[in-house]
Short mmCIF file of C-alpha atoms and ligand atoms in Angstrom, two decimals:
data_model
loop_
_atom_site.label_atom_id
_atom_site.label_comp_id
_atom_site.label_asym_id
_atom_site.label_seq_id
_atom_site.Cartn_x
_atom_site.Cartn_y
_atom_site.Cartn_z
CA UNK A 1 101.43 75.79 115.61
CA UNK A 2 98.81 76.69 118.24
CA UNK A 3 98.43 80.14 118.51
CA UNK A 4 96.50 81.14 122.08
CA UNK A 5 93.66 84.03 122.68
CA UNK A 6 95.13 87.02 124.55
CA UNK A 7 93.65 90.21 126.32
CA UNK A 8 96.22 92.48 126.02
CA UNK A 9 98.51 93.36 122.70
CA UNK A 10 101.34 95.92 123.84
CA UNK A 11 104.64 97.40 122.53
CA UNK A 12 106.22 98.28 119.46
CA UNK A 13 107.66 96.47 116.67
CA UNK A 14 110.07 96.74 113.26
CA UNK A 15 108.71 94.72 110.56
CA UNK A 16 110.52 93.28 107.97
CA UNK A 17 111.49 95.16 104.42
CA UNK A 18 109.34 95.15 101.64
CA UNK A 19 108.64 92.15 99.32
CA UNK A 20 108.14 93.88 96.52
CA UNK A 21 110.03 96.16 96.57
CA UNK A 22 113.21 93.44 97.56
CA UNK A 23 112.74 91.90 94.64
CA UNK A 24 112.54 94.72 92.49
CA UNK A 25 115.75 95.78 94.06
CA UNK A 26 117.99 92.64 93.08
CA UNK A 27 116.37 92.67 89.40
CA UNK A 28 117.23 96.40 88.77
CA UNK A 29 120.49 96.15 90.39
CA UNK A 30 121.58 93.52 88.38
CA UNK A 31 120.42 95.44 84.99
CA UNK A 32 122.83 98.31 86.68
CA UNK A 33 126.26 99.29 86.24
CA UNK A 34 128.44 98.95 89.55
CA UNK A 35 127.02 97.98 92.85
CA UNK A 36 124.04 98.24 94.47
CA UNK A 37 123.44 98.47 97.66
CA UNK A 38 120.45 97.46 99.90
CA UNK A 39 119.28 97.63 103.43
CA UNK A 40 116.46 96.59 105.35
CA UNK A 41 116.41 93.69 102.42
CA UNK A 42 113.52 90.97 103.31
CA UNK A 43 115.55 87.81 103.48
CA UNK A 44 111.84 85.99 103.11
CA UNK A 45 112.20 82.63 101.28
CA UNK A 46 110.38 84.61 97.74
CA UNK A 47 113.00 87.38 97.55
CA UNK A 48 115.77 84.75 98.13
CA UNK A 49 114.60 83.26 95.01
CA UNK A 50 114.94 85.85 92.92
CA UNK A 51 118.48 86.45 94.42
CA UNK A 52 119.72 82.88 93.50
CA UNK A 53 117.95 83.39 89.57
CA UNK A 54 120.36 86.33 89.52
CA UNK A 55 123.29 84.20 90.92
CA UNK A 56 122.92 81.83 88.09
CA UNK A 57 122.30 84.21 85.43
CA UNK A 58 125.78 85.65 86.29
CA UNK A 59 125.26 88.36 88.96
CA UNK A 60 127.39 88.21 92.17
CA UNK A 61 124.83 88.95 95.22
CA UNK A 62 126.93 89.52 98.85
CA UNK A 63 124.38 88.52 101.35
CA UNK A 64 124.78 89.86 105.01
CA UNK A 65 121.55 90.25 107.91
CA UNK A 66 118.97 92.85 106.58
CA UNK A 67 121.56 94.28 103.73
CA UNK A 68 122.66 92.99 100.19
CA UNK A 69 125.09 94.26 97.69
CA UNK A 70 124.40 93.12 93.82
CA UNK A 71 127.41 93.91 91.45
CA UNK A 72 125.26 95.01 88.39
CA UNK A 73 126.43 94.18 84.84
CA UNK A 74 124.41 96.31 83.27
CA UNK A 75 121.63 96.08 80.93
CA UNK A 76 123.44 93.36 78.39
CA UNK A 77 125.71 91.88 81.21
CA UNK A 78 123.21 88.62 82.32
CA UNK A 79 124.89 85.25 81.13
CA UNK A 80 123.12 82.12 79.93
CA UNK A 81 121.79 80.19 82.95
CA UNK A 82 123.48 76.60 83.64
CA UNK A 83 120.25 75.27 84.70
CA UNK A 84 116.12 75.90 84.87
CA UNK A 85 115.51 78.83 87.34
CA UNK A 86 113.43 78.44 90.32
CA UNK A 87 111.46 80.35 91.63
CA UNK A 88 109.74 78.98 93.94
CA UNK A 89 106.80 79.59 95.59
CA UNK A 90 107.21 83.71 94.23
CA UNK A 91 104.80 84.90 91.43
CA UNK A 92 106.68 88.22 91.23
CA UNK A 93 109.60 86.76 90.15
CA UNK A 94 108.69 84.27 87.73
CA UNK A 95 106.63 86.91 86.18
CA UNK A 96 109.40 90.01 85.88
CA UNK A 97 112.25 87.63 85.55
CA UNK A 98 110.22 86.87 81.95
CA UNK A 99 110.07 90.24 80.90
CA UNK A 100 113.85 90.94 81.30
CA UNK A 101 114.94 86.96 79.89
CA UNK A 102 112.41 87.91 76.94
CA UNK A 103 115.07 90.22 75.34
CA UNK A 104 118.27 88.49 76.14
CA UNK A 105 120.08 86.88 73.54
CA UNK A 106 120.32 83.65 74.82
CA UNK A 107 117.32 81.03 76.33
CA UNK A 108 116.24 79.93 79.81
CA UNK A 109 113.66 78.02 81.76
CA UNK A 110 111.81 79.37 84.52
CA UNK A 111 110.40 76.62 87.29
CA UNK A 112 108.87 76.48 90.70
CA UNK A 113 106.68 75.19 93.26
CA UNK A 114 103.14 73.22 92.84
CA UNK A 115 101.64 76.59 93.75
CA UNK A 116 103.60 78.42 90.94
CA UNK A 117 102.66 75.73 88.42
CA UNK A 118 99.05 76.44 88.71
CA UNK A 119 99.16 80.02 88.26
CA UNK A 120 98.14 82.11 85.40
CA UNK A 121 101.13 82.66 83.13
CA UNK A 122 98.71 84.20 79.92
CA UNK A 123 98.81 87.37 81.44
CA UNK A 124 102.26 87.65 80.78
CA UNK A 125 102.78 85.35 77.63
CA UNK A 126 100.25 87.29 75.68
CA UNK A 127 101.64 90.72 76.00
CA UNK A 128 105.24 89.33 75.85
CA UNK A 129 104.41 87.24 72.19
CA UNK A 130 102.95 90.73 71.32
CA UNK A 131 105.76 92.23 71.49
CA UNK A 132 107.82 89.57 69.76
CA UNK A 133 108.85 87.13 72.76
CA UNK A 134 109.63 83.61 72.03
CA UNK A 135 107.85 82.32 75.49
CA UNK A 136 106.19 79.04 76.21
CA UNK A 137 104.54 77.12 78.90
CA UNK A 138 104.48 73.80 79.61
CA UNK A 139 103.04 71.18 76.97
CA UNK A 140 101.17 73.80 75.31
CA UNK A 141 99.77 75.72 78.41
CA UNK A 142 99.79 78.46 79.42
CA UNK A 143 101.31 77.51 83.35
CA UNK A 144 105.06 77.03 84.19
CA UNK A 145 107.34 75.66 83.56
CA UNK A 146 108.24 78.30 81.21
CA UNK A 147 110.60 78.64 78.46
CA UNK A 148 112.20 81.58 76.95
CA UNK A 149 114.63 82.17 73.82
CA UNK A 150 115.76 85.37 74.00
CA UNK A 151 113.87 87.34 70.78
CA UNK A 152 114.05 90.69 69.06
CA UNK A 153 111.56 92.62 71.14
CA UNK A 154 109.05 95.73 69.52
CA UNK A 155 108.05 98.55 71.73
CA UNK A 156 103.65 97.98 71.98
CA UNK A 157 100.89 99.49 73.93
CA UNK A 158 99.50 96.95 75.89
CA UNK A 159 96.00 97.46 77.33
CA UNK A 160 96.23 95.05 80.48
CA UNK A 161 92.97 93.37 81.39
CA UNK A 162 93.73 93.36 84.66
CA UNK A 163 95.50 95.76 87.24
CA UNK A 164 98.24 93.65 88.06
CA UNK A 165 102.08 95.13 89.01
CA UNK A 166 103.35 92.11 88.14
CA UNK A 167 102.17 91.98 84.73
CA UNK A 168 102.92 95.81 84.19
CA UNK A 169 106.42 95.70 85.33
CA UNK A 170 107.12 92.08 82.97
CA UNK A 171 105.91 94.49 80.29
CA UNK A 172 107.81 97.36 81.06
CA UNK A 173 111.30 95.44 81.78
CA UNK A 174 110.90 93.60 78.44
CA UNK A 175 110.22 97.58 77.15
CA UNK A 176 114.21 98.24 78.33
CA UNK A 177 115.11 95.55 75.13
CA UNK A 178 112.67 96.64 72.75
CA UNK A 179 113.02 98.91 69.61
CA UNK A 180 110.93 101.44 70.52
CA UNK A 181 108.33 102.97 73.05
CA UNK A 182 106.60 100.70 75.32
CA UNK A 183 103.72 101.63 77.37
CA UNK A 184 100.93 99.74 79.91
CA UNK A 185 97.83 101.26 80.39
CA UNK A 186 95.61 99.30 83.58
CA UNK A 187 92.00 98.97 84.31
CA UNK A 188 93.26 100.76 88.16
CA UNK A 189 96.35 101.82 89.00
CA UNK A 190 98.31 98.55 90.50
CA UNK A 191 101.40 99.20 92.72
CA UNK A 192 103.99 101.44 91.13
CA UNK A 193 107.05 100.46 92.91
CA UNK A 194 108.67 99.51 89.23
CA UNK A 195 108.18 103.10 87.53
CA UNK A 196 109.44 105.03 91.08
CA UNK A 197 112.50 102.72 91.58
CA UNK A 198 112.97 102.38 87.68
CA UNK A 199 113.07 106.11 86.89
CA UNK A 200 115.50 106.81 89.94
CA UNK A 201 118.19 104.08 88.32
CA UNK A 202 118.23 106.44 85.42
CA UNK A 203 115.41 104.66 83.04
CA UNK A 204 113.30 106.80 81.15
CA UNK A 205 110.04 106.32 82.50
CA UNK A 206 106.77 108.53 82.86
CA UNK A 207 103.02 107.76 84.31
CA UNK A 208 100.01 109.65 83.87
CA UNK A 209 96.74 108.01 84.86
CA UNK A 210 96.88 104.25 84.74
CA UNK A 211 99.40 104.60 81.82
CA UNK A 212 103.29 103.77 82.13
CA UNK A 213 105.58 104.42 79.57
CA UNK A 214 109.59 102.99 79.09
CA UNK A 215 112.04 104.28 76.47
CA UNK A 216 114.13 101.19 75.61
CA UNK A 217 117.60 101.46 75.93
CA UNK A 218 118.90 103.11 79.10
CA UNK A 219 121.83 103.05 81.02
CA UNK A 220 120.75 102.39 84.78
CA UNK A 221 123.20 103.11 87.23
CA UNK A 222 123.59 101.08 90.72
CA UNK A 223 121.71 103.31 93.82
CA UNK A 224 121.40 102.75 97.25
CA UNK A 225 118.03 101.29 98.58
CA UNK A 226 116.95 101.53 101.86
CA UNK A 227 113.95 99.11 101.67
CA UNK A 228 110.62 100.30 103.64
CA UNK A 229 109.14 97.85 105.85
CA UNK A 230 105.89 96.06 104.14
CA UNK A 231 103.18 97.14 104.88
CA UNK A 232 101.33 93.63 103.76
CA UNK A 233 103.41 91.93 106.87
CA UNK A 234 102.37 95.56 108.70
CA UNK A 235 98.92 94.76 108.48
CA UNK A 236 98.36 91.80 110.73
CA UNK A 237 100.03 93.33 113.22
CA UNK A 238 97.03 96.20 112.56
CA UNK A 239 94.72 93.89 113.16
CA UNK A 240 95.44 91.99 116.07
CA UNK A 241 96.22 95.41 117.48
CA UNK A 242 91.90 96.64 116.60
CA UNK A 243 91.13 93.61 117.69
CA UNK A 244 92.46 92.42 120.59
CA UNK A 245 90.68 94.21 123.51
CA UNK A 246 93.39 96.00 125.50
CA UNK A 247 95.82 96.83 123.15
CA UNK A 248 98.38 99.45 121.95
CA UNK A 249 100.95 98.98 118.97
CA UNK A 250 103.55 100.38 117.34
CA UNK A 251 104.75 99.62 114.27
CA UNK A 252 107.98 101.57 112.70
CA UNK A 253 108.81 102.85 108.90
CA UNK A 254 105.56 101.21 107.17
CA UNK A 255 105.62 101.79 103.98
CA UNK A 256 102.63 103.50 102.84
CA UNK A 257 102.99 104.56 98.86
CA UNK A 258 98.96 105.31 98.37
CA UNK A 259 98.97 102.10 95.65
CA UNK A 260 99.51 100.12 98.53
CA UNK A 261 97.59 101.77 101.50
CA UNK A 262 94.24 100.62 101.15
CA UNK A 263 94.30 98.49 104.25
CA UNK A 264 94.85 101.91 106.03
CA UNK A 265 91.92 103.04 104.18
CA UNK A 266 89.69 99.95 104.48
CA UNK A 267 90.54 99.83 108.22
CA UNK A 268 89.25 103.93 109.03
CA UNK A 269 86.32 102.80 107.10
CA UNK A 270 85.61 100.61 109.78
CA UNK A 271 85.86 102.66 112.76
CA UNK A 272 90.41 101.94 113.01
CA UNK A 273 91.57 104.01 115.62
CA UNK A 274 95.19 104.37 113.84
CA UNK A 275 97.59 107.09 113.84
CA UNK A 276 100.28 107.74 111.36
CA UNK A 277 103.20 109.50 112.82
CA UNK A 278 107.20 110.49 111.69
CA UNK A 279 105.63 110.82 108.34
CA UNK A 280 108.72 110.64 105.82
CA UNK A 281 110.47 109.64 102.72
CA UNK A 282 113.08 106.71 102.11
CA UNK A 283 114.50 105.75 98.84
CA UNK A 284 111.59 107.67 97.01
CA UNK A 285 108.54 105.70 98.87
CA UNK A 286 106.57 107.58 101.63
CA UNK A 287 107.08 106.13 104.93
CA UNK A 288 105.50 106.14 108.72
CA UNK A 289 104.87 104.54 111.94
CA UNK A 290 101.76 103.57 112.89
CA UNK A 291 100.28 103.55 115.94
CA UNK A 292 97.16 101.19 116.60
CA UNK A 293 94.49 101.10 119.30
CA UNK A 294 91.71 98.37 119.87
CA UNK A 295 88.76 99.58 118.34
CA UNK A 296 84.99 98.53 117.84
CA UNK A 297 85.12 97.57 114.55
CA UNK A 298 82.27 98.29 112.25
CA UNK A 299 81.38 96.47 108.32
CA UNK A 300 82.48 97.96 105.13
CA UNK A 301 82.23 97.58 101.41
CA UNK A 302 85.37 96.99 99.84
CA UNK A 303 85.25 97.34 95.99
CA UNK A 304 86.60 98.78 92.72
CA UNK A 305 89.93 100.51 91.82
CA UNK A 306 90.40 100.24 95.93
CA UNK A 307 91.11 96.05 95.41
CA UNK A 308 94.78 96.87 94.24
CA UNK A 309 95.48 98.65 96.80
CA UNK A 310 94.82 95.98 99.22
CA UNK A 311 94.88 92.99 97.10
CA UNK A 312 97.53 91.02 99.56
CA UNK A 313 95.73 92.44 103.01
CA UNK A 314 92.27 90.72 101.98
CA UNK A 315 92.88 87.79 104.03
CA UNK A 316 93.69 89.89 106.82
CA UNK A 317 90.51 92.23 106.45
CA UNK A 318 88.24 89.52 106.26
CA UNK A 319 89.40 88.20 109.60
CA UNK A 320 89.05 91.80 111.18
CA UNK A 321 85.14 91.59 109.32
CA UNK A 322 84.39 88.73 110.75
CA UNK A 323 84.55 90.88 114.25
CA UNK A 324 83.41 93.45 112.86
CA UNK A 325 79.45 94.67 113.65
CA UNK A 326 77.49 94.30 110.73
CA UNK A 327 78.06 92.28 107.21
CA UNK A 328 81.04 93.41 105.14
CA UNK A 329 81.01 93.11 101.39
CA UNK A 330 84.54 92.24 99.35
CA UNK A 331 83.79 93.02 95.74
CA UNK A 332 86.01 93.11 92.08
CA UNK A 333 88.40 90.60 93.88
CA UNK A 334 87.84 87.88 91.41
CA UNK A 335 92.20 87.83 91.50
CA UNK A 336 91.97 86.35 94.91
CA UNK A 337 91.29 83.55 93.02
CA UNK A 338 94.91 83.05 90.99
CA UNK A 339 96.90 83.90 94.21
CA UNK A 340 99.17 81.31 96.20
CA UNK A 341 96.14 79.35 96.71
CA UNK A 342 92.37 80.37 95.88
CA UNK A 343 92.28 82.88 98.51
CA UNK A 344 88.28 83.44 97.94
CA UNK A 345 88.41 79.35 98.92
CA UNK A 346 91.12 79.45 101.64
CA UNK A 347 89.36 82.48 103.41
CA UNK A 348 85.72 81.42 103.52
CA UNK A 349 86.53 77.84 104.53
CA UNK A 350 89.09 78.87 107.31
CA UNK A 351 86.59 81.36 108.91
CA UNK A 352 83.43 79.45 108.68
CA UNK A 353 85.68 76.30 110.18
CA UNK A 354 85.79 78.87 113.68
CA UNK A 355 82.33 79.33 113.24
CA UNK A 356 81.88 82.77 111.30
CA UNK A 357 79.33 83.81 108.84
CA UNK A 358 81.15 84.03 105.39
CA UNK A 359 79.59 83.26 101.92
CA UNK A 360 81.91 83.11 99.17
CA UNK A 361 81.04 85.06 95.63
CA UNK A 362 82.57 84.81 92.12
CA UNK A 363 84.63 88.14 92.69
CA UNK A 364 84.75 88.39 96.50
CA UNK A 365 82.50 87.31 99.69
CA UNK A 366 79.93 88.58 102.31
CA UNK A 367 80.58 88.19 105.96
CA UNK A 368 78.10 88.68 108.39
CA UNK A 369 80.41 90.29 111.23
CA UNK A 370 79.85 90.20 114.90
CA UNK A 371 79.89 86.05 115.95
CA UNK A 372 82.33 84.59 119.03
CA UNK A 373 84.67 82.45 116.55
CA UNK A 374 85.91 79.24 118.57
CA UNK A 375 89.12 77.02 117.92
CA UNK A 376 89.30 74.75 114.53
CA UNK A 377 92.58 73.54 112.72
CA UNK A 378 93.71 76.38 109.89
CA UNK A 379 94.47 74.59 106.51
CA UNK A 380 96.80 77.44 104.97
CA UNK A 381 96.78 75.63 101.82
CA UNK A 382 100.38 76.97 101.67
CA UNK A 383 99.54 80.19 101.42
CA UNK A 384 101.90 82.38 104.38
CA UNK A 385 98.98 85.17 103.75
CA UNK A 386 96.39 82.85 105.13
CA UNK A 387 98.64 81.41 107.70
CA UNK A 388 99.56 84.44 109.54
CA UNK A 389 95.76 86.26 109.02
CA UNK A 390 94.24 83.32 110.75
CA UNK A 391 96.88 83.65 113.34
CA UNK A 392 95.16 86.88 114.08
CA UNK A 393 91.92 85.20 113.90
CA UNK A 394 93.14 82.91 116.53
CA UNK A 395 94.36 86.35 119.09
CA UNK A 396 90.27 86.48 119.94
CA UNK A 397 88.94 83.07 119.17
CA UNK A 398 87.66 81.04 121.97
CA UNK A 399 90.66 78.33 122.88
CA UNK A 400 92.69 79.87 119.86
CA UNK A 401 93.64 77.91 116.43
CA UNK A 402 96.08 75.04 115.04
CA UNK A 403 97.77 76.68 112.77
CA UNK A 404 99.09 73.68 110.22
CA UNK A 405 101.96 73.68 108.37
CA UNK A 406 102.14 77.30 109.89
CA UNK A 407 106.06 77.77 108.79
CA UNK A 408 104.64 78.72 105.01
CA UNK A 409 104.95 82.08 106.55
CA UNK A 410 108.59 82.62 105.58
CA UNK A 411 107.89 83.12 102.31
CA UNK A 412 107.28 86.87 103.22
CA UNK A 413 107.86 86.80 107.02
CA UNK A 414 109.87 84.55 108.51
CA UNK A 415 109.97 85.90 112.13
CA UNK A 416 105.97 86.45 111.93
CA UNK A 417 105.27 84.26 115.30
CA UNK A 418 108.12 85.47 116.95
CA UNK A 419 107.21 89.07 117.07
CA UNK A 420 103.40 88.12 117.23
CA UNK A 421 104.06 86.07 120.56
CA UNK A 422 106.14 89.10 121.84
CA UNK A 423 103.64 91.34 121.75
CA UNK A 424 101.13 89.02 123.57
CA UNK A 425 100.59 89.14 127.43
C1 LIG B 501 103.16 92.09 93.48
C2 LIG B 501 101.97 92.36 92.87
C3 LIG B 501 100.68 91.79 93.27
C4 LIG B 501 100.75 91.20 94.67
C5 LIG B 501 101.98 90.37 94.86
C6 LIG B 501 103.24 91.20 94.64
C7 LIG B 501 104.40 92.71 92.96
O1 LIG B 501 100.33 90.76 92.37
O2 LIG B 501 99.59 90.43 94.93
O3 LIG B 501 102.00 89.83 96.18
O4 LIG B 501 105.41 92.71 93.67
O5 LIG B 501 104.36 93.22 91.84
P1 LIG B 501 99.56 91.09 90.98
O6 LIG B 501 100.45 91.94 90.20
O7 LIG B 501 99.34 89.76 90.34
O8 LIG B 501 98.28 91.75 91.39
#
């Protein structure tokens, strides 16, 4: 797709629900007694998957436009799959789905895409064998396909080696079947959409510090969810918005739960003229609309327990520092690397391709902000963060950028060009 420069970004938009916290909804809902009910549900390609794993594990899912309903079953209620899972291209779900298949009494396979089959599975495999799992990868390794027969589960404290939600919630679902406490404690505090939403289906669930804890056992009752929109898809609509030179967004109901507002953070650092307005709650995570000037952007350092916080928006805020004035450093971010593609790869090659100064590093990269970047052909690698960051990229490049195989976006966003291209005059 060839996405063309533009002067002027203008008008306001309504992004699309949260990913992870879509997901999150369908998997607790299910565990639930009696129906839950969800709206502003992202109907992105990922959180579809994890929909039809429920459908075949038992769980009757109505699907409408931007709502859901999931018939919960409780915590015992999921029946033995017909056939392997898939998951597709969505690392949240093949990770939690193996925390809560861990303690069932019966055994299932968990597939997906090429992407999936390359990523790190050990994370989860370890802690889960700790606690008494019977979970394998494929001939001997430690990557999907994965398969699990159901096990007697032990409660454990698990000190995770890396701050990673996904990981922390796999650990803290399989904590629902075990026999006794289970608790997580993180190098940084990863998002915590898991322990809010958890706690307010009636699990017993506390956090202090970096440490969750999960009493196994509880009855969780089916809620209503009114989904927040991402603030991940939110972000590249904050950066064409700094960067483009006349323009004025703005963007409704972001979600902005302080695990996952770095970007906001990240982007003030750097001279952001944002606003946050109609600050508010919904369904237990803080909410607001944003508005977003064009700004002269300036470098930053980006480092430390702030990476989780921002761990998803890195594409995007290397694309705003390589128009930024001065040479931003991305540090601690060696995860980049076990993403839908090797982001610290994909980012570096796709910028220096329009002519930027980027370097990459083991954990992160330098780029030397401030150069006109020109017109090249995006590879995405199949990544939908790349794909719609270097559609940003292309907003101010000279002659714009070939997106390829730009429809990988739908994993999270599936309208992303649409509303982009609206905004544009
Ligand atoms: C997610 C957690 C993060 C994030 C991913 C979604 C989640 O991954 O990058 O897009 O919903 O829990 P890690 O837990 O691997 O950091």
């Amino acid at each position: 797709m060839l996405i063309t420069p533009t002067h002027s970004l203008k008008g306001e938009i309504h992004i699309p629900g949260d990913k992870s916290i879509s997901h999150r909804s369908v998997m607790f809902g299910a565990l639930a007694h009696g129906i839950t009910e969800v709206t502003h549900f992202l109907h992105g390609a990922d959180c579809l998957s994890t929909i039809s794993c429920f459908q075949k594990l038992g769980i009757t899912i109505d699907t409408a436009p931007g709502c859901i309903r999931i018939h919960g079953k409780g915590l015992h209620g999921l029946r033995p799959p017909a056939s392997v899972l898939d998951v597709g291209n969505s690392g949240t779900t093949m990770r939690l789905m193996s925390g809560i298949l861990a303690g069932q009494p019966f055994s299932a396979a968990l597939n997906g895409d090429a992407s999936i089959q390359k990523r790190p599975m050990k994370r989860i495999i370890t802690p889960l064998r700790e606690m008494g799992a019977d979970i394998a990868g494929a001939d001997g390794t430690d990557c999907a396909p994965l398969a699990v027969k159901g096990a007697s589960l032990h409660g454990i404290h698990y000190m995770s080696p890396v701050a990673s939600a996904q990981v922390k919630s796999c650990v803290l679902l399989a904590g629902l079947y075990a026999d006794g406490e289970t608790s997580v404690t993180e190098p940084s505090l990863s998002r915590n959409h898991t322990e809010l939403m958890l706690a307010s289906f009636g699990a017993e669930l506390s956090s202090s510090g970096t440490t969750a804890t999960i009493q196994p056992d509880a009855v969780l009752n089916g809620q209503k969810i009114d989904v927040p929109g991402d603030i991940s898809s939110a972000a590249y609509f904050i950066a064409a918005a700094l960067l483009v030179p006349d323009a004025e967004v703005l963007i409704h109901n972001v979600g902005v739960n302080p695990t996952r507002d770095g970007i906001l953070r990240a982007a003030k650092a750097m001279n952001a003229d944002i606003t946050r307005l109609n600050e508010h709650e919904v369904s237990g995570e803080p909410v607001c609309d944003l508005l977003v000037r064009s700004s002269s952007l300036t470098a930053t350092t980006i480092e430390g327990g702030m990476i989780p916080a921002l761990i998803d928006e890195i594409p995007v805020l290397a694309v705003m520092a390589a128009y930024a004035d001065g040479t931003t450093i991305i540090r601690d971010a060696a995860e980049l690397k076990v993403k839908e593609s090797n982001r610290i790869e994909t980012i570096v090659s796709n910028l220096k391709r329009m002519g930027a100064d980027a370097e990459a590093t083991d954990d992160g990269m330098i780029i030397r902000g401030g150069r006109q970047l020109h017109f090249a052909e995006i590879d995405p690698h199949a990544d939908h963060r790349i794909a719609m960051a270097f559609a940003v990229a292309a907003l101010c490049a000279q002659g714009g950028a070939e997106i390829c195989n730009a429809e990988c976006a739908s994993v999270s966003y599936p309208k992303f060009y649409e509303d982009l291209i609206s905004l544009c005059s």
